[in-house]
Amino acid sequence: MTDAKVAIVTGGARGIGLAATEIFLEQGWRVAAVDRDTEELHRACDPIANVLPVEADISDPQAVDGVIRQVVRQWGRVDALVNNAGVALFSRAGQTNFEQWREVMATNLDGVFLCTQAAIPELAKTRGAIVNIASISGLRASTLRVAYGTSKAAVIHLTKQFAAELGEQGIRVNCVAPGPVKTKLAMAVHAPEIISAYYDAIPLNRYGEAREIAEAIVFLCSDKASFISGQTLAVDGGFDATGVGLPALRREDGTERTA
Ligand SMILES: NC(=O)c1ccc[n+]([C@@H]2O[C@H](COP(=O)([O-])OP(=O)(O)OC[C@H]3O[C@@H](n4cnc5c(N)ncnc54)[C@H](O)[C@@H]3O)[C@@H](O)[C@H]2O)c1
């Protein structure tokens, strides 16, 4: 077991991060689950073998350095970093105040930058992988997402920036852009009318499951993805691929028309 690979998953206490933790464990990895919600972190992780719960706020540079030290002290290696911790805010562009903007950026963007930088020396030793979690809100603009969408678009570009420089050290950097999943984060901002609009706009006509996002995350961390770097994979039921009129066309009776 001492040779088992080690993944650090931020935001590992629940939702997509916890689902990724479970799949890593099924595939024989050990996981350091990092979260600032200490109660939820210990409730979820204490009962699970081969999981190290690490209490930290990933927007705090000193705390982030401490996370890497703690994991290396415990297990002596880091093979993957999943930058998953995130916060959501739906707020009008003209009314989002600077404090709210900074709060979103601090976790969603600064946190990814800080954790990535701090993990580089250990990942270089193992020729490891990084997977950042963005969102379809970073691929396509929408109302109410001036801070959230911009933070996630920045994560998509940050993925390419780090991939460009870390390849020489054998470190791969990729990104997963999830579509909607009914986690605590999504349910806090998705009103009933937003939920039904998503059902309409997604070709698969449903929300995703946390495990469906996590499968893509773990794949990109694995050796099966050994020549993939700098990419963003939308795991979104087809949302990003579609455009005009999907709900109306879905209701069409299939009659052929020509013009
Ligand atoms: N759920 C969705 O519909 C959806 C869609 C697209 C993208 N995402 C992204 O997926 C990721 C996971 O989201 P989720 O839906 O599982 O959310 P969630 O709220 O269920 O889990 C997020 C976890 O991150 C932790 N966290 C937040 N800020 C932190 C910080 N500064 N330091 C340490 N821990 C912190 C929270 O305590 C929580 O446990 C996020 O980056 C989110 O933006 C989610």
CSV table of C-alpha atoms and ligand atoms in Angstrom, one decimal:
chain,number,residue,atom,x,y,z
A,1,MET,CA,0.0,0.0,0.0
A,2,THR,CA,2.9,2.4,0.6
A,3,ASP,CA,3.5,2.7,-3.2
A,4,ALA,CA,-0.2,3.8,-3.7
A,5,LYS,CA,-0.5,7.0,-5.5
A,6,VAL,CA,-1.7,10.1,-3.6
A,7,ALA,CA,-4.2,12.7,-4.8
A,8,ILE,CA,-5.0,16.0,-3.2
A,9,VAL,CA,-8.6,17.0,-3.7
A,10,THR,CA,-9.6,20.5,-2.6
A,11,GLY,CA,-13.3,20.9,-1.6
A,12,GLY,CA,-13.2,17.2,-0.8
A,13,ALA,CA,-15.8,17.3,2.0
A,14,ARG,CA,-18.9,17.0,-0.3
A,15,GLY,CA,-20.3,17.2,-3.8
A,16,ILE,CA,-18.0,16.6,-6.8
A,17,GLY,CA,-14.8,16.6,-4.7
A,18,LEU,CA,-16.2,13.8,-2.4
A,19,ALA,CA,-17.3,11.8,-5.5
A,20,ALA,CA,-13.8,12.1,-7.0
A,21,THR,CA,-12.3,11.0,-3.6
A,22,GLU,CA,-14.5,7.9,-3.7
A,23,ILE,CA,-13.4,7.0,-7.3
A,24,PHE,CA,-9.7,7.5,-6.5
A,25,LEU,CA,-10.1,5.1,-3.5
A,26,GLU,CA,-11.8,2.5,-5.7
A,27,GLN,CA,-8.8,2.7,-8.1
A,28,GLY,CA,-6.3,2.2,-5.3
A,29,TRP,CA,-5.2,5.8,-4.7
A,30,ARG,CA,-4.9,7.5,-1.3
A,31,VAL,CA,-6.6,10.9,-1.0
A,32,ALA,CA,-5.9,14.1,1.0
A,33,ALA,CA,-9.3,15.8,1.1
A,34,VAL,CA,-8.8,19.5,1.8
A,35,ASP,CA,-11.7,21.7,2.9
A,36,ARG,CA,-12.5,24.7,5.1
A,37,ASP,CA,-15.8,23.3,6.3
A,38,THR,CA,-14.2,21.3,9.1
A,39,GLU,CA,-17.4,19.7,10.4
A,40,GLU,CA,-18.5,18.4,7.0
A,41,LEU,CA,-14.9,17.3,6.2
A,42,HIS,CA,-14.6,15.1,9.3
A,43,ARG,CA,-18.1,13.8,9.0
A,44,ALA,CA,-17.4,12.7,5.4
A,45,CYS,CA,-13.8,11.6,5.6
A,46,ASP,CA,-13.1,10.3,9.1
A,47,PRO,CA,-14.9,7.0,8.5
A,48,ILE,CA,-13.0,6.3,5.3
A,49,ALA,CA,-9.7,4.5,5.2
A,50,ASN,CA,-6.8,6.0,3.2
A,51,VAL,CA,-8.3,9.5,3.3
A,52,LEU,CA,-6.4,12.3,5.1
A,53,PRO,CA,-8.8,15.1,6.1
A,54,VAL,CA,-6.9,18.4,5.8
A,55,GLU,CA,-8.5,21.5,7.2
A,56,ALA,CA,-7.5,24.6,5.2
A,57,ASP,CA,-8.8,27.6,3.3
A,58,ILE,CA,-7.2,27.3,-0.2
A,59,SER,CA,-7.4,31.1,-0.7
A,60,ASP,CA,-4.8,31.6,2.1
A,61,PRO,CA,-1.2,31.2,0.8
A,62,GLN,CA,0.2,30.1,4.2
A,63,ALA,CA,-2.5,27.5,4.7
A,64,VAL,CA,-1.9,26.1,1.2
A,65,ASP,CA,1.9,25.6,1.9
A,66,GLY,CA,0.9,23.8,5.1
A,67,VAL,CA,-1.4,21.5,3.2
A,68,ILE,CA,1.4,20.3,0.9
A,69,ARG,CA,3.8,19.9,3.9
A,70,GLN,CA,1.1,17.9,5.8
A,71,VAL,CA,0.5,15.5,2.9
A,72,VAL,CA,4.2,14.9,2.3
A,73,ARG,CA,4.8,14.3,6.0
A,74,GLN,CA,2.0,11.8,6.0
A,75,TRP,CA,2.5,9.9,2.7
A,76,GLY,CA,5.8,11.2,1.2
A,77,ARG,CA,4.4,11.9,-2.3
A,78,VAL,CA,1.9,13.7,-4.4
A,79,ASP,CA,0.8,12.3,-7.8
A,80,ALA,CA,-2.3,14.4,-8.5
A,81,LEU,CA,-3.9,17.7,-7.5
A,82,VAL,CA,-7.6,18.3,-8.2
A,83,ASN,CA,-8.4,22.0,-7.8
A,84,ASN,CA,-12.1,21.5,-7.1
A,85,ALA,CA,-13.0,23.8,-4.2
A,86,GLY,CA,-15.3,26.6,-5.4
A,87,VAL,CA,-18.0,29.1,-4.4
A,88,ALA,CA,-20.9,30.3,-6.5
A,89,LEU,CA,-22.6,33.7,-6.6
A,90,PHE,CA,-25.5,34.6,-8.9
A,91,SER,CA,-25.7,38.4,-8.9
A,92,ARG,CA,-26.4,41.1,-11.5
A,93,ALA,CA,-23.3,42.6,-13.2
A,94,GLY,CA,-24.1,46.1,-12.2
A,95,GLN,CA,-24.8,45.3,-8.6
A,96,THR,CA,-22.1,42.8,-7.7
A,97,ASN,CA,-19.9,44.7,-5.2
A,98,PHE,CA,-16.1,44.5,-5.0
A,99,GLU,CA,-16.2,42.4,-1.8
A,100,GLN,CA,-18.4,39.8,-3.5
A,101,TRP,CA,-16.2,39.8,-6.6
A,102,ARG,CA,-13.1,39.3,-4.5
A,103,GLU,CA,-14.7,36.5,-2.5
A,104,VAL,CA,-15.4,34.6,-5.6
A,105,MET,CA,-12.0,35.2,-7.2
A,106,ALA,CA,-10.2,34.4,-3.9
A,107,THR,CA,-11.4,30.8,-3.9
A,108,ASN,CA,-12.2,30.0,-7.6
A,109,LEU,CA,-9.1,31.7,-9.1
A,110,ASP,CA,-6.5,32.6,-6.5
A,111,GLY,CA,-7.0,29.2,-4.8
A,112,VAL,CA,-6.2,27.3,-8.0
A,113,PHE,CA,-3.1,29.4,-8.6
A,114,LEU,CA,-1.9,29.0,-5.0
A,115,CYS,CA,-2.4,25.2,-4.8
A,116,THR,CA,-0.9,24.6,-8.2
A,117,GLN,CA,2.3,26.6,-7.4
A,118,ALA,CA,2.7,25.0,-4.0
A,119,ALA,CA,2.3,21.4,-5.5
A,120,ILE,CA,4.7,21.8,-8.4
A,121,PRO,CA,7.9,20.6,-6.6
A,122,GLU,CA,6.2,17.4,-5.4
A,123,LEU,CA,4.4,16.8,-8.7
A,124,ALA,CA,7.6,17.2,-10.6
A,125,LYS,CA,9.1,14.3,-8.6
A,126,THR,CA,6.2,12.0,-9.6
A,127,ARG,CA,5.6,13.5,-13.1
A,128,GLY,CA,2.1,13.9,-11.8
A,129,ALA,CA,-1.1,15.6,-13.0
A,130,ILE,CA,-3.3,18.5,-12.2
A,131,VAL,CA,-7.1,18.8,-12.9
A,132,ASN,CA,-8.8,22.1,-12.5
A,133,ILE,CA,-12.6,22.3,-12.1
A,134,ALA,CA,-14.1,25.2,-14.1
A,135,SER,CA,-17.7,25.2,-15.3
A,136,ILE,CA,-19.9,25.6,-18.4
A,137,SER,CA,-20.3,29.1,-17.0
A,138,GLY,CA,-16.6,29.6,-18.0
A,139,LEU,CA,-17.3,28.4,-21.5
A,140,ARG,CA,-20.4,30.4,-22.2
A,141,ALA,CA,-21.5,33.7,-20.7
A,142,SER,CA,-24.9,34.0,-19.0
A,143,THR,CA,-26.8,36.4,-16.9
A,144,LEU,CA,-25.9,36.8,-13.2
A,145,ARG,CA,-22.5,35.2,-13.5
A,146,VAL,CA,-20.2,38.2,-13.9
A,147,ALA,CA,-17.9,37.0,-11.0
A,148,TYR,CA,-18.5,33.2,-11.1
A,149,GLY,CA,-18.3,32.9,-15.0
A,150,THR,CA,-15.3,35.2,-15.2
A,151,SER,CA,-13.5,33.2,-12.5
A,152,LYS,CA,-14.2,29.9,-14.3
A,153,ALA,CA,-13.1,31.3,-17.7
A,154,ALA,CA,-9.9,32.4,-16.1
A,155,VAL,CA,-9.4,28.9,-14.7
A,156,ILE,CA,-9.7,27.5,-18.2
A,157,HIS,CA,-6.9,29.8,-19.4
A,158,LEU,CA,-4.8,29.3,-16.3
A,159,THR,CA,-4.9,25.6,-17.2
A,160,LYS,CA,-3.3,26.3,-20.5
A,161,GLN,CA,-0.7,28.7,-18.9
A,162,PHE,CA,0.4,26.1,-16.4
A,163,ALA,CA,0.3,23.3,-19.1
A,164,ALA,CA,2.6,25.3,-21.3
A,165,GLU,CA,5.2,25.7,-18.6
A,166,LEU,CA,4.9,22.5,-16.5
A,167,GLY,CA,5.1,20.0,-19.4
A,168,GLU,CA,8.9,20.1,-19.3
A,169,GLN,CA,8.7,18.7,-15.8
A,170,GLY,CA,6.4,16.0,-16.9
A,171,ILE,CA,3.4,17.5,-15.2
A,172,ARG,CA,0.1,17.4,-17.2
A,173,VAL,CA,-2.5,20.1,-16.5
A,174,ASN,CA,-6.1,19.7,-17.7
A,175,CYS,CA,-9.6,21.1,-16.8
A,176,VAL,CA,-13.1,19.7,-16.4
A,177,ALA,CA,-16.0,22.0,-17.1
A,178,PRO,CA,-19.0,20.5,-15.5
A,179,GLY,CA,-22.6,21.1,-16.4
A,180,PRO,CA,-25.2,21.4,-13.6
A,181,VAL,CA,-25.1,18.8,-10.8
A,182,LYS,CA,-27.5,18.9,-7.8
A,183,THR,CA,-24.9,19.6,-5.1
A,184,LYS,CA,-25.2,22.1,-2.2
A,185,LEU,CA,-23.4,24.7,-4.3
A,186,ALA,CA,-25.8,24.4,-7.2
A,187,MET,CA,-28.9,24.2,-5.2
A,188,ALA,CA,-28.0,27.4,-3.4
A,189,VAL,CA,-28.1,29.4,-6.6
A,190,HIS,CA,-30.4,27.4,-9.0
A,191,ALA,CA,-34.0,28.6,-8.5
A,192,PRO,CA,-36.8,26.2,-9.8
A,193,GLU,CA,-37.1,28.2,-13.1
A,194,ILE,CA,-33.3,27.9,-13.6
A,195,ILE,CA,-33.5,24.2,-13.1
A,196,SER,CA,-36.2,23.7,-15.7
A,197,ALA,CA,-34.3,26.1,-18.1
A,198,TYR,CA,-31.2,23.8,-17.7
A,199,TYR,CA,-33.3,20.7,-18.5
A,200,ASP,CA,-34.4,22.4,-21.7
A,201,ALA,CA,-30.9,23.6,-22.7
A,202,ILE,CA,-29.1,20.3,-22.2
A,203,PRO,CA,-29.5,17.7,-25.0
A,204,LEU,CA,-29.4,14.8,-22.5
A,205,ASN,CA,-32.3,16.6,-20.8
A,206,ARG,CA,-31.2,16.2,-17.2
A,207,TYR,CA,-28.7,17.3,-14.6
A,208,GLY,CA,-25.4,15.4,-14.2
A,209,GLU,CA,-24.5,13.2,-11.2
A,210,ALA,CA,-21.4,14.1,-9.2
A,211,ARG,CA,-19.9,10.7,-10.1
A,212,GLU,CA,-20.2,11.4,-13.8
A,213,ILE,CA,-18.0,14.5,-13.3
A,214,ALA,CA,-15.7,12.7,-11.0
A,215,GLU,CA,-15.0,9.9,-13.6
A,216,ALA,CA,-13.6,12.4,-16.0
A,217,ILE,CA,-11.5,14.0,-13.3
A,218,VAL,CA,-9.9,10.7,-12.2
A,219,PHE,CA,-9.4,9.7,-15.9
A,220,LEU,CA,-7.5,12.9,-16.6
A,221,CYS,CA,-5.3,12.3,-13.5
A,222,SER,CA,-4.6,8.7,-14.5
A,223,ASP,CA,-1.9,7.2,-16.8
A,224,LYS,CA,-4.6,6.5,-19.3
A,225,ALA,CA,-4.5,10.3,-20.1
A,226,SER,CA,-0.7,10.3,-20.4
A,227,PHE,CA,-0.5,12.4,-23.6
A,228,ILE,CA,-3.4,14.8,-22.7
A,229,SER,CA,-2.4,18.3,-21.4
A,230,GLY,CA,-3.8,21.8,-21.6
A,231,GLN,CA,-7.3,20.6,-22.5
A,232,THR,CA,-10.8,21.5,-21.1
A,233,LEU,CA,-13.3,18.7,-21.2
A,234,ALA,CA,-16.9,19.8,-20.9
A,235,VAL,CA,-18.9,17.1,-18.9
A,236,ASP,CA,-22.2,18.7,-19.5
A,237,GLY,CA,-24.7,16.4,-21.3
A,238,GLY,CA,-24.0,18.3,-24.6
A,239,PHE,CA,-24.8,21.8,-23.3
A,240,ASP,CA,-21.7,23.5,-24.7
A,241,ALA,CA,-22.2,22.0,-28.2
A,242,THR,CA,-25.7,23.3,-28.8
A,243,GLY,CA,-27.1,26.6,-29.9
A,244,VAL,CA,-30.3,28.1,-31.1
A,245,GLY,CA,-33.8,26.7,-30.4
A,246,LEU,CA,-33.1,23.4,-28.8
A,247,PRO,CA,-36.3,23.3,-26.6
A,248,ALA,CA,-38.6,24.4,-29.5
A,249,LEU,CA,-37.0,21.8,-31.8
A,250,ARG,CA,-37.3,19.1,-29.2
A,251,ARG,CA,-41.1,19.8,-29.2
A,252,GLU,CA,-41.3,19.6,-33.0
A,253,ASP,CA,-43.3,16.6,-34.4
A,254,GLY,CA,-40.4,15.6,-36.7
A,255,THR,CA,-42.2,16.9,-39.9
A,256,GLU,CA,-39.7,17.7,-42.6
A,257,ARG,CA,-39.5,21.3,-43.7
A,258,THR,CA,-37.6,23.0,-46.5
A,259,ALA,CA,-37.2,26.6,-47.5
B,1,LIG,N1,-22.6,21.7,-8.9
B,1,LIG,C1,-22.6,22.2,-10.1
B,1,LIG,O1,-23.6,22.4,-10.8
B,1,LIG,C2,-21.3,22.7,-10.7
B,1,LIG,C3,-21.3,23.1,-12.1
B,1,LIG,C4,-20.1,23.5,-12.6
B,1,LIG,C5,-19.0,23.6,-11.9
B,1,LIG,N2,-19.0,23.3,-10.6
B,1,LIG,C6,-17.8,23.4,-9.8
B,1,LIG,O2,-17.4,22.2,-9.2
B,1,LIG,C7,-16.7,22.4,-8.0
B,1,LIG,C8,-17.3,21.7,-6.9
B,1,LIG,O3,-18.6,22.2,-6.7
B,1,LIG,P1,-19.8,21.3,-5.9
B,1,LIG,O4,-21.0,21.6,-6.7
B,1,LIG,O5,-19.3,20.0,-5.6
B,1,LIG,O6,-19.9,22.3,-4.6
B,1,LIG,P2,-20.1,22.0,-3.0
B,1,LIG,O7,-20.5,23.3,-2.4
B,1,LIG,O8,-20.9,20.8,-2.8
B,1,LIG,O9,-18.6,21.6,-2.6
B,1,LIG,C9,-17.6,22.6,-2.6
B,1,LIG,C10,-16.6,22.3,-1.5
B,1,LIG,O10,-15.6,23.3,-1.5
B,1,LIG,C11,-15.3,23.8,-0.2
B,1,LIG,N3,-14.7,25.1,-0.3
B,1,LIG,C12,-15.2,26.2,-0.8
B,1,LIG,N4,-14.3,27.3,-0.7
B,1,LIG,C13,-13.2,26.8,-0.1
B,1,LIG,C14,-12.0,27.3,0.3
B,1,LIG,N5,-11.7,28.6,0.1
B,1,LIG,N6,-11.1,26.5,0.9
B,1,LIG,C15,-11.4,25.2,1.1
B,1,LIG,N7,-12.5,24.6,0.8
B,1,LIG,C16,-13.5,25.4,0.1
B,1,LIG,C17,-16.7,23.8,0.4
B,1,LIG,O11,-16.6,23.9,1.8
B,1,LIG,C18,-17.3,22.6,-0.1
B,1,LIG,O12,-17.1,21.4,0.7
B,1,LIG,C19,-16.7,23.9,-7.8
B,1,LIG,O13,-15.5,24.5,-8.3
B,1,LIG,C20,-17.8,24.4,-8.7
B,1,LIG,O14,-17.7,25.7,-9.1
B,1,LIG,C21,-20.1,22.8,-10.0
